[in-house]
Amino acid sequence: MKKKLIAGNWKMNGSLAANASLLEQVLAGLPADPCIVAVCAPAIYVQQVAGLTQGTAIAVGAQDVSAHDAGAYTGEVSASMLRDLGARYAIVGHSERRQYHGETDALVAIKAQKALAAGVTPVVCVGETLAEREAGRTEEVVRRQLAAVIHLNGHCISEIVVAYEPVWAIGTGKTASPEQAQEVHAVLRAQLQSATPQAERIHILYGGSMNAANAAQLLAEKDIDGGLIGGASLKAVDFLAIIAAASAA
Ligand code: PEP
């Protein structure tokens, strides 16, 4: 069985001092044989985190990546720049980017492509809003979001990580039940199976108010291969409890 993956999404939080302190505590508390662990830091801190975690079990990731390779794109950070700084992962298509920055399925697919081309693993986020769930459109929405990425990256789709993040559960304290999450993960797994014979090796993470109290139950589900953790990744004790649950699962 593959190891679970726990990825922290620090969002726009942190400072040089706070990052160093958080990482020191997390590194000190890692279990002997941990699951795969990553922290996705603001781009400006990727180099710092890479330095502080070098030679440890923690990998560094970014939270977004440009859809362009280089050139006149003020404010953008390319996948190869992130790779240069040590990033192994980059979140793409987080619901906050889709919602506040108008990112479309097509743009997210290009971002995943740019990350893959630079040797950075894209963590592709999909998820429905509350209105979409209540309208019975969950499966249609997540399948559409993932289809765009598969369509553009079919030949190397087994290299991605998928994160199912119901928008109504992100930062709200509301978590999908293990059954609700597993139902969607199974849909995503089946979709990946149609695209690649290697679908079983793809990590499908759950994200949305995963915490120390609910992690073990969620991670016990067949198709939940880890978690994308927002708020709880900023507190060493909570992040370590989730890592412990994933390492034991
Ligand atoms: C996220 O932002 O990816 C996330 C899952 O946030 P939270 O854990 O705070 O709900």
mmCIF file with all atom_site columns, C-alpha atoms and ligand atoms in Angstrom, residues 7-11 91 94-96 125 163-175 206-211 227-234 242, ligand 1:
data_model
loop_
_atom_site.group_PDB
_atom_site.id
_atom_site.type_symbol
_atom_site.label_atom_id
_atom_site.label_alt_id
_atom_site.label_comp_id
_atom_site.label_asym_id
_atom_site.label_entity_id
_atom_site.label_seq_id
_atom_site.pdbx_PDB_ins_code
_atom_site.Cartn_x
_atom_site.Cartn_y
_atom_site.Cartn_z
_atom_site.occupancy
_atom_site.B_iso_or_equiv
_atom_site.pdbx_formal_charge
_atom_site.auth_seq_id
_atom_site.auth_comp_id
_atom_site.auth_asym_id
_atom_site.auth_atom_id
_atom_site.pdbx_PDB_model_num
ATOM   1  C CA . ALA A 1 7   ? 0.391   18.491 2.624  1.00 0.00 ? 7   ALA A CA 1
ATOM   2  C CA . GLY A 1 8   ? 0.026   21.710 4.586  1.00 0.00 ? 8   GLY A CA 1
ATOM   3  C CA . ASN A 1 9   ? -1.309  24.778 2.822  1.00 0.00 ? 9   ASN A CA 1
ATOM   4  C CA . TRP A 1 10  ? -0.069  27.749 4.792  1.00 0.00 ? 10  TRP A CA 1
ATOM   5  C CA . LYS A 1 11  ? -2.006  30.177 2.561  1.00 0.00 ? 11  LYS A CA 1
ATOM   6  C CA . ILE A 1 91  ? -1.051  23.552 -5.545 1.00 0.00 ? 91  ILE A CA 1
ATOM   7  C CA . HIS A 1 94  ? -7.313  25.956 -5.184 1.00 0.00 ? 94  HIS A CA 1
ATOM   8  C CA . SER A 1 95  ? -10.873 27.179 -4.739 1.00 0.00 ? 95  SER A CA 1
ATOM   9  C CA . GLU A 1 96  ? -9.575  30.497 -3.385 1.00 0.00 ? 96  GLU A CA 1
ATOM   10 C CA . CYS A 1 125 ? -7.735  20.934 -6.422 1.00 0.00 ? 125 CYS A CA 1
ATOM   11 C CA . ALA A 1 163 ? -7.121  17.119 -3.865 1.00 0.00 ? 163 ALA A CA 1
ATOM   12 C CA . TYR A 1 164 ? -10.868 16.892 -3.369 1.00 0.00 ? 164 TYR A CA 1
ATOM   13 C CA . GLU A 1 165 ? -11.791 20.014 -1.451 1.00 0.00 ? 165 GLU A CA 1
ATOM   14 C CA . PRO A 1 166 ? -15.502 20.719 -1.096 1.00 0.00 ? 166 PRO A CA 1
ATOM   15 C CA . VAL A 1 167 ? -15.604 24.520 -1.092 1.00 0.00 ? 167 VAL A CA 1
ATOM   16 C CA . TRP A 1 168 ? -18.184 24.537 1.708  1.00 0.00 ? 168 TRP A CA 1
ATOM   17 C CA . ALA A 1 169 ? -15.739 22.705 3.984  1.00 0.00 ? 169 ALA A CA 1
ATOM   18 C CA . ILE A 1 170 ? -12.671 24.907 3.488  1.00 0.00 ? 170 ILE A CA 1
ATOM   19 C CA . GLY A 1 171 ? -11.886 27.004 6.543  1.00 0.00 ? 171 GLY A CA 1
ATOM   20 C CA . THR A 1 172 ? -15.471 26.642 7.783  1.00 0.00 ? 172 THR A CA 1
ATOM   21 C CA . GLY A 1 173 ? -15.059 23.936 10.389 1.00 0.00 ? 173 GLY A CA 1
ATOM   22 C CA . LYS A 1 174 ? -17.567 21.834 8.396  1.00 0.00 ? 174 LYS A CA 1
ATOM   23 C CA . THR A 1 175 ? -16.022 18.594 7.211  1.00 0.00 ? 175 THR A CA 1
ATOM   24 C CA . TYR A 1 206 ? -9.154  15.188 1.043  1.00 0.00 ? 206 TYR A CA 1
ATOM   25 C CA . GLY A 1 207 ? -9.108  18.836 2.096  1.00 0.00 ? 207 GLY A CA 1
ATOM   26 C CA . GLY A 1 208 ? -11.612 20.883 4.062  1.00 0.00 ? 208 GLY A CA 1
ATOM   27 C CA . SER A 1 209 ? -11.343 21.374 7.818  1.00 0.00 ? 209 SER A CA 1
ATOM   28 C CA . MET A 1 210 ? -9.359  18.173 8.311  1.00 0.00 ? 210 MET A CA 1
ATOM   29 C CA . ASN A 1 211 ? -8.061  18.263 11.865 1.00 0.00 ? 211 ASN A CA 1
ATOM   30 C CA . GLY A 1 227 ? -4.962  15.331 3.238  1.00 0.00 ? 227 GLY A CA 1
ATOM   31 C CA . LEU A 1 228 ? -4.481  18.923 2.154  1.00 0.00 ? 228 LEU A CA 1
ATOM   32 C CA . ILE A 1 229 ? -4.514  20.816 5.414  1.00 0.00 ? 229 ILE A CA 1
ATOM   33 C CA . GLY A 1 230 ? -5.107  24.556 5.746  1.00 0.00 ? 230 GLY A CA 1
ATOM   34 C CA . GLY A 1 231 ? -5.708  25.976 9.213  1.00 0.00 ? 231 GLY A CA 1
ATOM   35 C CA . ALA A 1 232 ? -4.459  22.949 11.131 1.00 0.00 ? 232 ALA A CA 1
ATOM   36 C CA . SER A 1 233 ? -1.103  23.022 9.309  1.00 0.00 ? 233 SER A CA 1
ATOM   37 C CA . LEU A 1 234 ? -0.252  26.293 11.065 1.00 0.00 ? 234 LEU A CA 1
ATOM   38 C CA . ILE A 1 242 ? -2.724  14.508 11.450 1.00 0.00 ? 242 ILE A CA 1
HETATM 39 C C1 . PEP B 2 .   ? -7.286  24.430 2.186  1.00 0.00 ? 1   PEP B C1 1
HETATM 40 O O1 . PEP B 2 .   ? -7.244  25.652 2.147  1.00 0.00 ? 1   PEP B O1 1
HETATM 41 O O2 . PEP B 2 .   ? -6.765  23.772 1.276  1.00 0.00 ? 1   PEP B O2 1
HETATM 42 C C2 . PEP B 2 .   ? -7.932  23.817 3.330  1.00 0.00 ? 1   PEP B C2 1
HETATM 43 C C3 . PEP B 2 .   ? -8.230  22.541 3.286  1.00 0.00 ? 1   PEP B C3 1
HETATM 44 O O3 . PEP B 2 .   ? -8.204  24.631 4.395  1.00 0.00 ? 1   PEP B O3 1
HETATM 45 P P1 . PEP B 2 .   ? -8.776  24.182 5.834  1.00 0.00 ? 1   PEP B P1 1
HETATM 46 O O4 . PEP B 2 .   ? -8.070  22.928 6.253  1.00 0.00 ? 1   PEP B O4 1
HETATM 47 O O5 . PEP B 2 .   ? -8.468  25.332 6.731  1.00 0.00 ? 1   PEP B O5 1
HETATM 48 O O6 . PEP B 2 .   ? -10.234 23.950 5.655  1.00 0.00 ? 1   PEP B O6 1
#
